[in-house]
Amino acid sequence: MSDNTAGSVNSPAKKKERVEKGFLAATWGIAALLFLFILAPVLAVLLQSFGIGAGAFTLEHYERFFTHANYLQSLFNSIAAASISTFVIVCLSIPFALYVTRTSTWLSSVYRGIGLLPLVAPPFIFSLSLIILFGRRGVVTQVFNDVTGLEISIYGFWGVVIAQVLGYFPVAYMMIESSMRNINPSVEQASQDLGAGQGRTLGKITLPLAGTAILKAGLIVFVMALADFSNPLIIGGGENFLASDAFLLVTGQQNLEMAAVLGVFLIIPSLLVFLFQTYLLKGHDTATSQSGGANNPLNPRMKRLMFGISTLVALFIVVMFIMVVLSAFVQIIGVNNTFTLDHFADQSGFDFLWNSVVVSFFAALIASGIGILQGYMTARKNVPMKKLMEFTALFGLAVPGTVMGIGYVLIFNGAPFYLTGTIFLLVMNMAFRKVGVGLEAGISKMQQIDPSLEQASQDLGAGPYKTFGRIVVPLLTPAFMAGFVYTFMTAMVSVSSVIFIISPGTNLAAPYILNLADQAAVGRASAMSFILIVIVICCMGLLKLMERKWSINSKL
Amino acid sequence: MSEQAILRLQGIEKFFGEEHVLKNISLDVEEGELITFIGPSGSGKTTLLRVIGGFHEQTEGAVILDGETIDQLPPEKRTTGMVFQNYALFPHMSVYDNVAYGLKLKKDVPAEERDSLIKDALKQVQLDGYEARKPSELSGGQQQRVAIARCLVLKPKVLLLDEPLSNLDANLRLIMRDEIRRLKEELNLTIVFVTHDQEEALSISDRVLVLKDGEVQQLDAPPAVYQHPENEFVAEFVGHANLIEGSFTGKEDGIVFQSDVSPELTFPLNIGGDWKGKKGTVLLRPEMITVDEDSPYQAEVKKAVYHGNSVRYHVDLFGEPLYIDALNPLSAKIHRRGDKVGLGFPDRVHIIPEDLPVKS
């Protein structure tokens, strides 16, 4: 019966849902911040590369880029190193993830921890330990020299590749592992039941199902490695790479135009990958989702193979970390191995550590706070610019730190802001580079919360703000904590963006350690890295504990 | 329109975009009355409930509660209490805090009175002693009770229940049904109850509003809806029905009904002479047809389904498919497929008239 009997109601005017003034104001506020701290810096880099801002429009900087061997070499080196690192990382992540998800011994949990360990350290930690082992006075270098009489050097292209492989391994591993864990075991069992062996099942079922995640992981690692800034600086041995050259152009020569051009070459691939995974890969994930029960175990032969590869990776990571710890506690590792605490006597180092904790804490607070507020409004309120704001926040995640750093210099160095070197700008930089994580966590949590909870609250007499404060906020606490932990951890160890806007008075731990390592002050760099890692692990432990308590309190 | 109506709906129209989901619905609910909205999914029953609660705004019409027009007020300003289908308990709060939630927002309830009000509400739903529990530590029935107590403590002028029993298992459903009825009697609650379960609607309600495609089909007390449905939709939706179209002819000692589909099927009726020469549809509930082995109406059993207290036979009588519910005492024989079974027809039936009388 669809006949329109009521003639009086001819045009069904669709009434627009009203949005409360407070939420509307919050939306505009957040939009302004997203523009100022994410879009404006990137636009500034783009404009600067064409000479706009410093003069009239010109292509001379691009011309310079394509006619100078150094710049072309940096483009080539960055792409080559990133491609090789990505290939190796993906090849190692798959067996590692298979071993961890498809065996359930204490050892696989330990391996999982080891696989994720590099996340709590600054991104250049492996450059540091590679120098300790294979540097000019490295532990292995000396032994090798004594035995064979030959010189080896880790500095250069291949050193960067090795450091990148270890440093970015956990990023790919994390994504591939979670997708392999989510494969419904019955799908693999069905394949075996139908007569496929383990190898065939792996190739025809498991890997294709994890395919999107593997592709995604590869793309993200490639972009990260391409924009890698600290490893080329420390262990590149003077070879040209895009991000490190851009940094040197800014700090050494004040040549912001050429730095911007290099920045554009960093951002193009990041943008392409970002668009690709936001629009083409979206929804292709989780082909099957876990329906309870453990993952399908590996057969003994396959297990031995995966175990072998995983052990190699895990051992390498562990040895690298041990070298940093050892070098923190001896005079000069490999040369004078007497125990000392001298490297820890570094007052400015401790000041910068404290700065890092403060900056990371507030950045995490802002990032996940805005994340859940905007997540709530995106999921439930008819606020304007939803899609655009989500896009911008996620775009902030994709922009390479070096580009963001150059953009911040361009915008905040001079009038009207004069903010460079302030703690405030450091906080905003870290917060807005990670706000997308909090936002995604907020949106996905909101999708799990039944709208009837908010309706019940309203029905019982609470207005929209009270409902948000008393019902939505407590229920979003797990999402908030997830965003907070992630932002805090990444902010503690992040270098590439903040290094452009620190000042001698407001330095942070990670750039400070980078500087020490760059000056070959290996002992002090190790000591500070050690403390930084311990602080990050402790903070995370604390936050995890709180998170667990909260999530138990609010499950239904 | 009655004087005591506490809740009045006047000419409610609702569109979702182009879709016309509520069509000119008017209704008066009296104080202390339990009225049920029933209909298939998509009939608009939940939408109508949400219009009363303030979660949907009607396109046209008025909602008047206790003399006050409330249809422009947001839900938090309405003195209605809603129990949601999934209960919507706040998972991060204890039972006590869930019940206290609305009370703390009411400025006219002094803080020192809250505790006793909360305890009273929990006692009314027999949950005293559960104050400190979290919703996740309660069974489905207990969660339901908290959801009710959470509303009751605010003394709502009308309680809105949105398929409250659909998530409970069969036994618990019966218990909660009685419980809601008991609370209604004890506290003189006015309740609007939404369900798609016709048996639930018949057993719990004072009046039933049957909806289809956003239109009121019938509004009546349960016996009237069951025995005297106004149209074939109501007849089939509320209970099971054999609907036989046919005509009524006069004989010397009364009226005889003759089926259109199988003219051999005729039986006498003891009804008024007005029907003489007219057409209509006869409603025979399955339990109204009896098994009578001596009857001249010998039907063939097509299917027999055993229900414990009764047996449902799908039979064929002169080509007319019928189903009947035969009570199942120990003495009765259970027929099987292919058996012949004699049927007895009642002499008083409900007739749904056809619009046009047949010319004689």
PDB file of N, CA and C in Angstrom, chain B residues 53-98:
ATOM      1  N   GLY B  53       8.199   9.134  22.079  1.00  0.00           N
ATOM      2  CA  GLY B  53       9.368   9.329  22.940  1.00  0.00           C
ATOM      3  C   GLY B  53      10.217  10.519  22.536  1.00  0.00           C
ATOM      4  N   GLY B  54      10.059  10.983  21.299  1.00  0.00           N
ATOM      5  CA  GLY B  54      10.826  12.145  20.851  1.00  0.00           C
ATOM      6  C   GLY B  54      12.047  11.796  20.035  1.00  0.00           C
ATOM      7  N   PHE B  55      12.191  10.539  19.618  1.00  0.00           N
ATOM      8  CA  PHE B  55      13.370  10.146  18.837  1.00  0.00           C
ATOM      9  C   PHE B  55      13.140  10.289  17.340  1.00  0.00           C
ATOM     10  N   HIS B  56      11.861  10.426  16.959  1.00  0.00           N
ATOM     11  CA  HIS B  56      11.550  10.809  15.583  1.00  0.00           C
ATOM     12  C   HIS B  56      10.605  11.990  15.679  1.00  0.00           C
ATOM     13  N   GLU B  57      10.754  12.915  14.756  1.00  0.00           N
ATOM     14  CA  GLU B  57       9.808  14.013  14.742  1.00  0.00           C
ATOM     15  C   GLU B  57       8.761  13.723  13.680  1.00  0.00           C
ATOM     16  N   GLN B  58       7.482  13.841  14.046  1.00  0.00           N
ATOM     17  CA  GLN B  58       6.429  13.590  13.077  1.00  0.00           C
ATOM     18  C   GLN B  58       6.429  14.693  12.023  1.00  0.00           C
ATOM     19  N   THR B  59       6.006  14.347  10.818  1.00  0.00           N
ATOM     20  CA  THR B  59       5.933  15.353   9.761  1.00  0.00           C
ATOM     21  C   THR B  59       4.700  16.226   9.951  1.00  0.00           C
ATOM     22  N   GLU B  60       3.608  15.606  10.403  1.00  0.00           N
ATOM     23  CA  GLU B  60       2.373  16.329  10.676  1.00  0.00           C
ATOM     24  C   GLU B  60       1.765  15.744  11.940  1.00  0.00           C
ATOM     25  N   GLY B  61       0.876  16.525  12.581  1.00  0.00           N
ATOM     26  CA  GLY B  61       0.136  15.993  13.707  1.00  0.00           C
ATOM     27  C   GLY B  61       0.705  16.428  15.036  1.00  0.00           C
ATOM     28  N   ALA B  62       0.004  16.021  16.095  1.00  0.00           N
ATOM     29  CA  ALA B  62       0.374  16.482  17.428  1.00  0.00           C
ATOM     30  C   ALA B  62       0.464  15.307  18.400  1.00  0.00           C
ATOM     31  N   VAL B  63       1.368  15.444  19.368  1.00  0.00           N
ATOM     32  CA  VAL B  63       1.466  14.494  20.477  1.00  0.00           C
ATOM     33  C   VAL B  63       1.178  15.282  21.743  1.00  0.00           C
ATOM     34  N   ILE B  64       0.142  14.885  22.460  1.00  0.00           N
ATOM     35  CA  ILE B  64      -0.258  15.623  23.662  1.00  0.00           C
ATOM     36  C   ILE B  64      -0.182  14.687  24.851  1.00  0.00           C
ATOM     37  N   LEU B  65       0.615  15.079  25.827  1.00  0.00           N
ATOM     38  CA  LEU B  65       0.772  14.241  27.018  1.00  0.00           C
ATOM     39  C   LEU B  65       0.276  15.029  28.219  1.00  0.00           C
ATOM     40  N   ASP B  66      -0.747  14.492  28.872  1.00  0.00           N
ATOM     41  CA  ASP B  66      -1.312  15.117  30.063  1.00  0.00           C
ATOM     42  C   ASP B  66      -1.677  16.575  29.792  1.00  0.00           C
ATOM     43  N   GLY B  67      -2.280  16.823  28.673  1.00  0.00           N
ATOM     44  CA  GLY B  67      -2.759  18.162  28.331  1.00  0.00           C
ATOM     45  C   GLY B  67      -1.712  19.074  27.738  1.00  0.00           C
ATOM     46  N   GLU B  68      -0.459  18.620  27.696  1.00  0.00           N
ATOM     47  CA  GLU B  68       0.603  19.480  27.195  1.00  0.00           C
ATOM     48  C   GLU B  68       1.081  18.964  25.835  1.00  0.00           C
ATOM     49  N   THR B  69       1.197  19.848  24.864  1.00  0.00           N
ATOM     50  CA  THR B  69       1.693  19.434  23.556  1.00  0.00           C
ATOM     51  C   THR B  69       3.206  19.270  23.645  1.00  0.00           C
ATOM     52  N   ILE B  70       3.682  18.066  23.420  1.00  0.00           N
ATOM     53  CA  ILE B  70       5.103  17.790  23.666  1.00  0.00           C
ATOM     54  C   ILE B  70       5.870  17.530  22.384  1.00  0.00           C
ATOM     55  N   ASP B  71       5.198  17.604  21.232  1.00  0.00           N
ATOM     56  CA  ASP B  71       5.855  17.062  20.043  1.00  0.00           C
ATOM     57  C   ASP B  71       7.034  17.884  19.533  1.00  0.00           C
ATOM     58  N   GLN B  72       7.256  19.068  20.094  1.00  0.00           N
ATOM     59  CA  GLN B  72       8.436  19.810  19.674  1.00  0.00           C
ATOM     60  C   GLN B  72       9.565  19.720  20.706  1.00  0.00           C
ATOM     61  N   LEU B  73       9.297  18.992  21.799  1.00  0.00           N
ATOM     62  CA  LEU B  73      10.312  18.903  22.853  1.00  0.00           C
ATOM     63  C   LEU B  73      11.331  17.805  22.526  1.00  0.00           C
ATOM     64  N   PRO B  74      12.596  18.004  22.878  1.00  0.00           N
ATOM     65  CA  PRO B  74      13.565  16.915  22.740  1.00  0.00           C
ATOM     66  C   PRO B  74      13.277  15.833  23.778  1.00  0.00           C
ATOM     67  N   PRO B  75      13.765  14.616  23.562  1.00  0.00           N
ATOM     68  CA  PRO B  75      13.436  13.496  24.458  1.00  0.00           C
ATOM     69  C   PRO B  75      13.704  13.818  25.931  1.00  0.00           C
ATOM     70  N   GLU B  76      14.785  14.555  26.192  1.00  0.00           N
ATOM     71  CA  GLU B  76      15.139  14.772  27.605  1.00  0.00           C
ATOM     72  C   GLU B  76      14.139  15.672  28.322  1.00  0.00           C
ATOM     73  N   LYS B  77      13.318  16.396  27.549  1.00  0.00           N
ATOM     74  CA  LYS B  77      12.331  17.266  28.185  1.00  0.00           C
ATOM     75  C   LYS B  77      10.968  16.593  28.304  1.00  0.00           C
ATOM     76  N   ARG B  78      10.823  15.384  27.778  1.00  0.00           N
ATOM     77  CA  ARG B  78       9.522  14.716  27.808  1.00  0.00           C
ATOM     78  C   ARG B  78       9.439  13.805  29.019  1.00  0.00           C
ATOM     79  N   THR B  79       8.261  13.751  29.626  1.00  0.00           N
ATOM     80  CA  THR B  79       8.113  12.882  30.790  1.00  0.00           C
ATOM     81  C   THR B  79       7.645  11.497  30.351  1.00  0.00           C
ATOM     82  N   THR B  80       8.303  10.982  29.325  1.00  0.00           N
ATOM     83  CA  THR B  80       8.051   9.609  28.893  1.00  0.00           C
ATOM     84  C   THR B  80       9.250   8.771  29.315  1.00  0.00           C
ATOM     85  N   GLY B  81       9.037   7.499  29.537  1.00  0.00           N
ATOM     86  CA  GLY B  81      10.147   6.610  29.908  1.00  0.00           C
ATOM     87  C   GLY B  81      10.213   5.488  28.897  1.00  0.00           C
ATOM     88  N   MET B  82      11.401   5.281  28.317  1.00  0.00           N
ATOM     89  CA  MET B  82      11.500   4.290  27.238  1.00  0.00           C
ATOM     90  C   MET B  82      12.363   3.116  27.692  1.00  0.00           C
ATOM     91  N   VAL B  83      11.839   1.909  27.475  1.00  0.00           N
ATOM     92  CA  VAL B  83      12.647   0.707  27.699  1.00  0.00           C
ATOM     93  C   VAL B  83      13.022   0.181  26.321  1.00  0.00           C
ATOM     94  N   PHE B  84      14.322   0.149  26.034  1.00  0.00           N
ATOM     95  CA  PHE B  84      14.764  -0.190  24.688  1.00  0.00           C
ATOM     96  C   PHE B  84      14.830  -1.702  24.497  1.00  0.00           C
ATOM     97  N   GLN B  85      14.750  -2.076  23.251  1.00  0.00           N
ATOM     98  CA  GLN B  85      14.751  -3.498  22.912  1.00  0.00           C
ATOM     99  C   GLN B  85      15.994  -4.204  23.465  1.00  0.00           C
ATOM    100  N   ASN B  86      17.161  -3.535  23.367  1.00  0.00           N
ATOM    101  CA  ASN B  86      18.388  -4.148  23.905  1.00  0.00           C
ATOM    102  C   ASN B  86      18.706  -3.601  25.287  1.00  0.00           C
ATOM    103  N   TYR B  87      17.728  -2.970  25.929  1.00  0.00           N
ATOM    104  CA  TYR B  87      17.782  -2.411  27.285  1.00  0.00           C
ATOM    105  C   TYR B  87      18.621  -1.145  27.377  1.00  0.00           C
ATOM    106  N   ALA B  88      19.705  -1.044  26.558  1.00  0.00           N
ATOM    107  CA  ALA B  88      20.535   0.171  26.558  1.00  0.00           C
ATOM    108  C   ALA B  88      20.999   0.565  27.953  1.00  0.00           C
ATOM    109  N   LEU B  89      21.373  -0.429  28.767  1.00  0.00           N
ATOM    110  CA  LEU B  89      21.949  -0.099  30.078  1.00  0.00           C
ATOM    111  C   LEU B  89      23.335   0.487  29.852  1.00  0.00           C
ATOM    112  N   PHE B  90      23.729   1.411  30.711  1.00  0.00           N
ATOM    113  CA  PHE B  90      25.046   2.014  30.570  1.00  0.00           C
ATOM    114  C   PHE B  90      26.089   1.033  31.109  1.00  0.00           C
ATOM    115  N   PRO B  91      26.924   0.488  30.252  1.00  0.00           N
ATOM    116  CA  PRO B  91      27.776  -0.624  30.679  1.00  0.00           C
ATOM    117  C   PRO B  91      28.845  -0.222  31.691  1.00  0.00           C
ATOM    118  N   HIS B  92      29.171   1.073  31.721  1.00  0.00           N
ATOM    119  CA  HIS B  92      30.230   1.497  32.638  1.00  0.00           C
ATOM    120  C   HIS B  92      29.692   1.908  33.998  1.00  0.00           C
ATOM    121  N   MET B  93      28.392   1.715  34.223  1.00  0.00           N
ATOM    122  CA  MET B  93      27.816   2.107  35.512  1.00  0.00           C
ATOM    123  C   MET B  93      27.185   0.901  36.187  1.00  0.00           C
ATOM    124  N   SER B  94      27.177   0.936  37.538  1.00  0.00           N
ATOM    125  CA  SER B  94      26.535  -0.140  38.288  1.00  0.00           C
ATOM    126  C   SER B  94      25.018  -0.025  38.107  1.00  0.00           C
ATOM    127  N   VAL B  95      24.319  -1.072  38.583  1.00  0.00           N
ATOM    128  CA  VAL B  95      22.859  -1.065  38.556  1.00  0.00           C
ATOM    129  C   VAL B  95      22.347   0.179  39.264  1.00  0.00           C
ATOM    130  N   TYR B  96      22.909   0.445  40.433  1.00  0.00           N
ATOM    131  CA  TYR B  96      22.480   1.597  41.225  1.00  0.00           C
ATOM    132  C   TYR B  96      22.659   2.891  40.436  1.00  0.00           C
ATOM    133  N   ASP B  97      23.841   3.050  39.819  1.00  0.00           N
ATOM    134  CA  ASP B  97      24.123   4.294  39.090  1.00  0.00           C
ATOM    135  C   ASP B  97      23.263   4.420  37.842  1.00  0.00           C
ATOM    136  N   ASN B  98      22.939   3.292  37.229  1.00  0.00           N
ATOM    137  CA  ASN B  98      22.036   3.334  36.085  1.00  0.00           C
ATOM    138  C   ASN B  98      20.685   3.904  36.507  1.00  0.00           C
TER     139      ASN B  98
END
